[in-house]
GROMACS .gro file of C-alpha atoms in nm:
model
  230
    1LEU     CA    1   7.349  16.712  29.555
    2LEU     CA    2   7.730  16.666  29.634
    3VAL     CA    3   7.740  16.871  29.931
    4GLU     CA    4   7.386  16.831  30.089
    5ARG     CA    5   7.339  16.482  30.033
    6GLY     CA    6   7.673  16.314  29.909
    7GLU     CA    7   7.488  16.225  29.607
    8GLY     CA    8   7.502  16.277  29.186
    9PRO     CA    9   7.786  16.273  28.930
   10PHE     CA   10   8.032  16.488  29.108
   11ALA     CA   11   8.012  16.263  29.431
   12ASP     CA   12   8.052  15.945  29.219
   13ALA     CA   13   8.340  16.086  29.049
   14VAL     CA   14   8.519  16.162  29.395
   15ARG     CA   15   8.424  15.836  29.507
   16ARG     CA   16   8.623  15.681  29.203
   17ARG     CA   17   8.943  15.856  29.315
   18GLY     CA   18   8.895  15.683  29.644
   19LEU     CA   19   8.813  16.004  29.833
   20ALA     CA   20   8.539  16.017  30.084
   21VAL     CA   21   8.213  16.200  30.020
   22VAL     CA   22   8.049  16.284  30.350
   23PRO     CA   23   7.727  16.459  30.320
   24GLN     CA   24   7.685  16.793  30.513
   25ARG     CA   25   7.321  16.801  30.515
   26CYS     CA   26   7.289  17.165  30.439
   27SER     CA   27   7.319  17.409  30.107
   28PRO     CA   28   7.689  17.482  29.965
   29VAL     CA   29   7.651  17.862  30.068
   30ALA     CA   30   7.539  17.749  30.437
   31TRP     CA   31   7.862  17.519  30.437
   32ILE     CA   32   8.086  17.758  30.349
   33GLU     CA   33   7.981  18.022  30.567
   34ARG     CA   34   7.963  17.768  30.849
   35CYS     CA   35   8.329  17.729  30.764
   36GLY     CA   36   8.406  18.065  30.782
   37VAL     CA   37   8.473  18.113  30.426
   38LEU     CA   38   8.219  18.370  30.347
   39GLU     CA   39   8.420  18.585  30.565
   40LEU     CA   40   8.702  18.576  30.346
   41ARG     CA   41   8.488  18.744  30.061
   42PRO     CA   42   8.536  18.509  29.809
   43LEU     CA   43   8.444  18.494  29.445
   44LEU     CA   44   8.174  18.241  29.403
   45ILE     CA   45   8.153  18.095  29.042
   46HIS     CA   46   7.821  18.012  28.876
   47CYS     CA   47   7.577  17.989  29.202
   48VAL     CA   48   7.300  17.807  28.984
   49THR     CA   49   7.118  17.638  29.229
   50VAL     CA   50   7.149  17.902  29.532
   51ASP     CA   51   6.797  18.057  29.666
   52ASP     CA   52   6.733  18.376  29.825
   53ASP     CA   53   6.870  18.253  30.157
   54GLY     CA   54   7.207  18.173  30.003
   55PHE     CA   55   7.215  18.522  29.807
   56GLY     CA   56   7.112  18.688  30.135
   57ALA     CA   57   7.427  18.528  30.329
   58ILE     CA   58   7.683  18.604  30.027
   59ALA     CA   59   7.536  18.986  30.037
   60ARG     CA   60   7.594  18.985  30.445
   61HIS     CA   61   7.962  18.885  30.394
   62ARG     CA   62   7.999  19.110  30.093
   63ALA     CA   63   8.145  18.837  29.887
   64SER     CA   64   8.056  18.831  29.530
   65VAL     CA   65   7.922  18.600  29.220
   66ALA     CA   66   8.082  18.545  28.873
   67HIS     CA   67   7.776  18.486  28.645
   68CYS     CA   68   7.840  18.290  28.355
   69PRO     CA   69   7.510  18.241  28.153
   70ARG     CA   70   7.628  18.089  27.807
   71SER     CA   71   7.863  17.827  28.019
   72ASN     CA   72   7.563  17.719  28.242
   73ALA     CA   73   7.330  17.687  27.928
   74ALA     CA   74   7.578  17.492  27.719
   75LEU     CA   75   7.652  17.268  28.018
   76GLY     CA   76   7.296  17.255  28.115
   77ASN     CA   77   7.335  17.321  28.489
   78GLY     CA   78   7.056  17.537  28.538
   79ARG     CA   79   7.042  17.928  28.544
   80ALA     CA   80   7.167  18.174  28.812
   81ASP     CA   81   6.904  18.396  28.945
   82LEU     CA   82   7.034  18.724  28.846
   83ALA     CA   83   6.716  18.915  28.938
   84ALA     CA   84   6.764  18.780  29.298
   85MET     CA   85   7.125  18.856  29.313
   86ARG     CA   86   7.023  19.209  29.222
   87ARG     CA   87   6.744  19.239  29.462
   88LEU     CA   88   6.954  19.110  29.758
   89GLY     CA   89   7.245  19.330  29.696
   90VAL     CA   90   7.486  19.064  29.576
   91THR     CA   91   7.787  19.192  29.412
   92VAL     CA   92   7.812  19.038  29.054
   93GLY     CA   93   8.000  19.045  28.739
   94LEU     CA   94   7.974  18.861  28.437
   95GLY     CA   95   8.242  18.607  28.313
   96THR     CA   96   8.277  18.349  28.006
   97ASP     CA   97   8.379  18.051  28.232
   98SER     CA   98   8.620  17.926  27.940
   99VAL     CA   99   8.617  17.828  27.572
  100VAL     CA  100   8.541  17.441  27.658
  101ALA     CA  101   8.228  17.549  27.856
  102GLY     CA  102   8.118  17.826  27.684
  103GLY     CA  103   8.242  17.818  27.323
  104ARG     CA  104   8.411  18.174  27.305
  105LEU     CA  105   8.511  18.458  27.509
  106ASP     CA  106   8.261  18.720  27.447
  107LEU     CA  107   8.129  18.933  27.725
  108PHE     CA  108   7.886  19.091  27.479
  109ALA     CA  109   7.729  18.772  27.431
  110GLU     CA  110   7.743  18.679  27.789
  111ALA     CA  111   7.546  19.012  27.878
  112ARG     CA  112   7.269  18.943  27.601
  113MET     CA  113   7.227  18.597  27.739
  114ALA     CA  114   7.191  18.747  28.095
  115VAL     CA  115   6.910  18.959  28.032
  116LEU     CA  116   6.679  18.687  27.905
  117GLY     CA  117   6.632  18.600  28.287
  118CYS     CA  118   6.674  18.962  28.411
  119PRO     CA  119   6.560  19.251  28.207
  120LEU     CA  120   6.842  19.520  28.209
  121ALA     CA  121   6.893  19.878  28.049
  122PRO     CA  122   7.209  19.894  27.805
  123ARG     CA  123   7.412  20.085  28.065
  124GLN     CA  124   7.335  19.805  28.344
  125MET     CA  125   7.440  19.536  28.092
  126LEU     CA  126   7.778  19.751  28.052
  127ARG     CA  127   7.847  19.768  28.399
  128LEU     CA  128   7.801  19.395  28.459
  129VAL     CA  129   8.114  19.349  28.228
  130THR     CA  130   8.310  19.668  28.391
  131VAL     CA  131   8.249  19.868  28.699
  132ASP     CA  132   8.051  19.545  28.828
  133ALA     CA  133   8.281  19.315  28.732
  134ALA     CA  134   8.589  19.513  28.900
  135ALA     CA  135   8.389  19.523  29.207
  136ALA     CA  136   8.335  19.147  29.203
  137LEU     CA  137   8.681  19.104  29.184
  138LEU     CA  138   8.788  19.355  29.453
  139LEU     CA  139   8.974  19.556  29.224
  140ASP     CA  140   8.980  19.945  29.298
  141GLY     CA  141   9.010  20.212  29.038
  142VAL     CA  142   8.944  19.964  28.754
  143GLY     CA  143   8.627  19.949  28.522
  144VAL     CA  144   8.563  20.320  28.512
  145LEU     CA  145   8.739  20.583  28.317
  146ALA     CA  146   8.873  20.865  28.541
  147PRO     CA  147   9.169  21.027  28.663
  148GLY     CA  148   9.384  20.827  28.894
  149THR     CA  149   9.239  20.493  28.761
  150TRP     CA  150   9.413  20.216  28.585
  151GLY     CA  151   9.391  20.325  28.215
  152ASP     CA  152   9.198  20.017  28.102
  153LEU     CA  153   8.966  20.027  27.808
  154THR     CA  154   8.818  19.866  27.521
  155ALA     CA  155   8.743  20.023  27.195
  156VAL     CA  156   8.466  19.900  26.980
  157SER     CA  157   8.422  19.993  26.618
  158LEU     CA  158   8.046  20.075  26.521
  159ASP     CA  159   8.122  20.002  26.155
  160ALA     CA  160   7.941  19.682  26.119
  161PRO     CA  161   7.608  19.713  25.949
  162SER     CA  162   7.430  19.594  26.250
  163LEU     CA  163   7.608  19.863  26.476
  164ALA     CA  164   7.606  20.141  26.220
  165ALA     CA  165   7.227  20.242  26.228
  166ALA     CA  166   7.190  20.252  26.621
  167ALA     CA  167   7.135  20.605  26.726
  168ASP     CA  168   7.234  20.498  27.109
  169PRO     CA  169   7.614  20.368  27.113
  170GLU     CA  170   7.543  20.194  27.459
  171GLU     CA  171   7.238  20.038  27.286
  172ALA     CA  172   7.447  19.948  26.965
  173VAL     CA  173   7.737  19.750  27.183
  174THR     CA  174   7.516  19.559  27.412
  175GLY     CA  175   7.252  19.472  27.175
  176CYS     CA  176   7.478  19.376  26.863
  177ALA     CA  177   7.837  19.369  26.925
  178THR     CA  178   8.075  19.066  26.919
  179SER     CA  179   8.420  19.031  27.022
  180GLY     CA  180   8.506  19.061  26.660
  181ASP     CA  181   8.397  19.437  26.690
  182VAL     CA  182   8.659  19.521  26.935
  183VAL     CA  183   8.962  19.735  26.771
  184LEU     CA  184   9.146  19.847  27.046
  185THR     CA  185   9.219  19.717  27.415
  186VAL     CA  186   9.429  19.885  27.668
  187VAL     CA  187   9.538  19.758  28.017
  188ALA     CA  188   9.688  19.996  28.257
  189GLY     CA  189   9.767  20.249  27.996
  190ARG     CA  190   9.954  19.996  27.776
  191VAL     CA  191   9.803  19.874  27.433
  192VAL     CA  192   9.786  19.496  27.436
  193TYR     CA  193   9.558  19.455  27.117
  194ARG     CA  194   9.497  19.693  26.820
  195ARG     CA  195   9.287  19.535  26.513
  196GLY     CA  196   9.393  19.197  26.514
  197SER     CA  197   9.760  19.237  26.657
  198TRP     CA  198   9.890  19.187  27.025
  199PRO     CA  199  10.199  19.404  27.033
  200GLY     CA  200  10.474  19.251  27.209
  201VAL     CA  201  10.337  18.892  27.138
  202ASP     CA  202  10.477  18.659  26.926
  203SER     CA  203  10.148  18.523  26.763
  204ALA     CA  204  10.332  18.266  26.542
  205GLY     CA  205  10.475  18.089  26.827
  206GLU     CA  206  10.165  18.112  27.027
  207MET     CA  207  10.000  17.959  26.754
  208ALA     CA  208  10.243  17.689  26.703
  209GLY     CA  209  10.214  17.613  27.066
  210LEU     CA  210   9.832  17.591  27.054
  211GLU     CA  211   9.887  17.343  26.772
  212ARG     CA  212  10.116  17.121  26.976
  213ALA     CA  213   9.881  17.129  27.263
  214SER     CA  214   9.596  17.019  27.011
  215ALA     CA  215   9.798  16.744  26.877
  216ALA     CA  216   9.878  16.609  27.224
  217ALA     CA  217   9.508  16.629  27.346
  218ARG     CA  218   9.405  16.452  27.026
  219ALA     CA  219   9.657  16.163  27.085
  220ALA     CA  220   9.577  16.114  27.432
  221ARG     CA  221   9.208  16.095  27.348
  222ALA     CA  222   9.317  15.830  27.078
  223ALA     CA  223   9.511  15.630  27.341
  224ARG     CA  224   9.235  15.629  27.568
  225ALA     CA  225   8.986  15.507  27.308
  226ARG     CA  226   9.217  15.256  27.203
  227LEU     CA  227   9.262  15.144  27.556
  228GLY     CA  228   8.901  15.134  27.624
  229GLY     CA  229   8.825  14.927  27.293
  230GLY     CA  230   9.074  14.667  27.419
   0.00000   0.00000   0.00000
């Protein structure tokens, strides 16, 4: 609505800020293609209203999409057509959007929601959060375990009752694992997380900073409520 007809809540919000909204009379993907943006191979987020023509343009320009199904569901914005993206050759990886929109940063949960609209095998689900996600970010040597790559990996414990009985590790991880089952994360060969601790990170200081930020946000909301009530 915002791009094509200059209407809707986003257009209203822009106008309230004193900015002009000019209807483009075309889809957002067609607009950025016309402006030359797609030639830069951008990472496009959500894409819940994109049709086959739009996905075809994205694929032709070798741009990519970050698919965030849990965020889209939480916000009620629609559902990106993952099946169409895969059929038309779009490079797509899974994302979480943010804790504000999606509740938690759990790519396992994102993968399980993604398959509700596009049936995938466990290995295909894992690719969406590893090698396919790296390709969407235009990162080489990431998302795979092989000589010469970055040495990024995540280890998942299968000790939880919901995981222990599965015969296939890929099926167990994609079907039942959560972020709480992660026991080790390594980035570029350096351990950044191990069983509840973050080596080199002042956890107490970070939590204190979070509490200060939360308190400031609560105070700001209370102040706005008082002003609104007056």
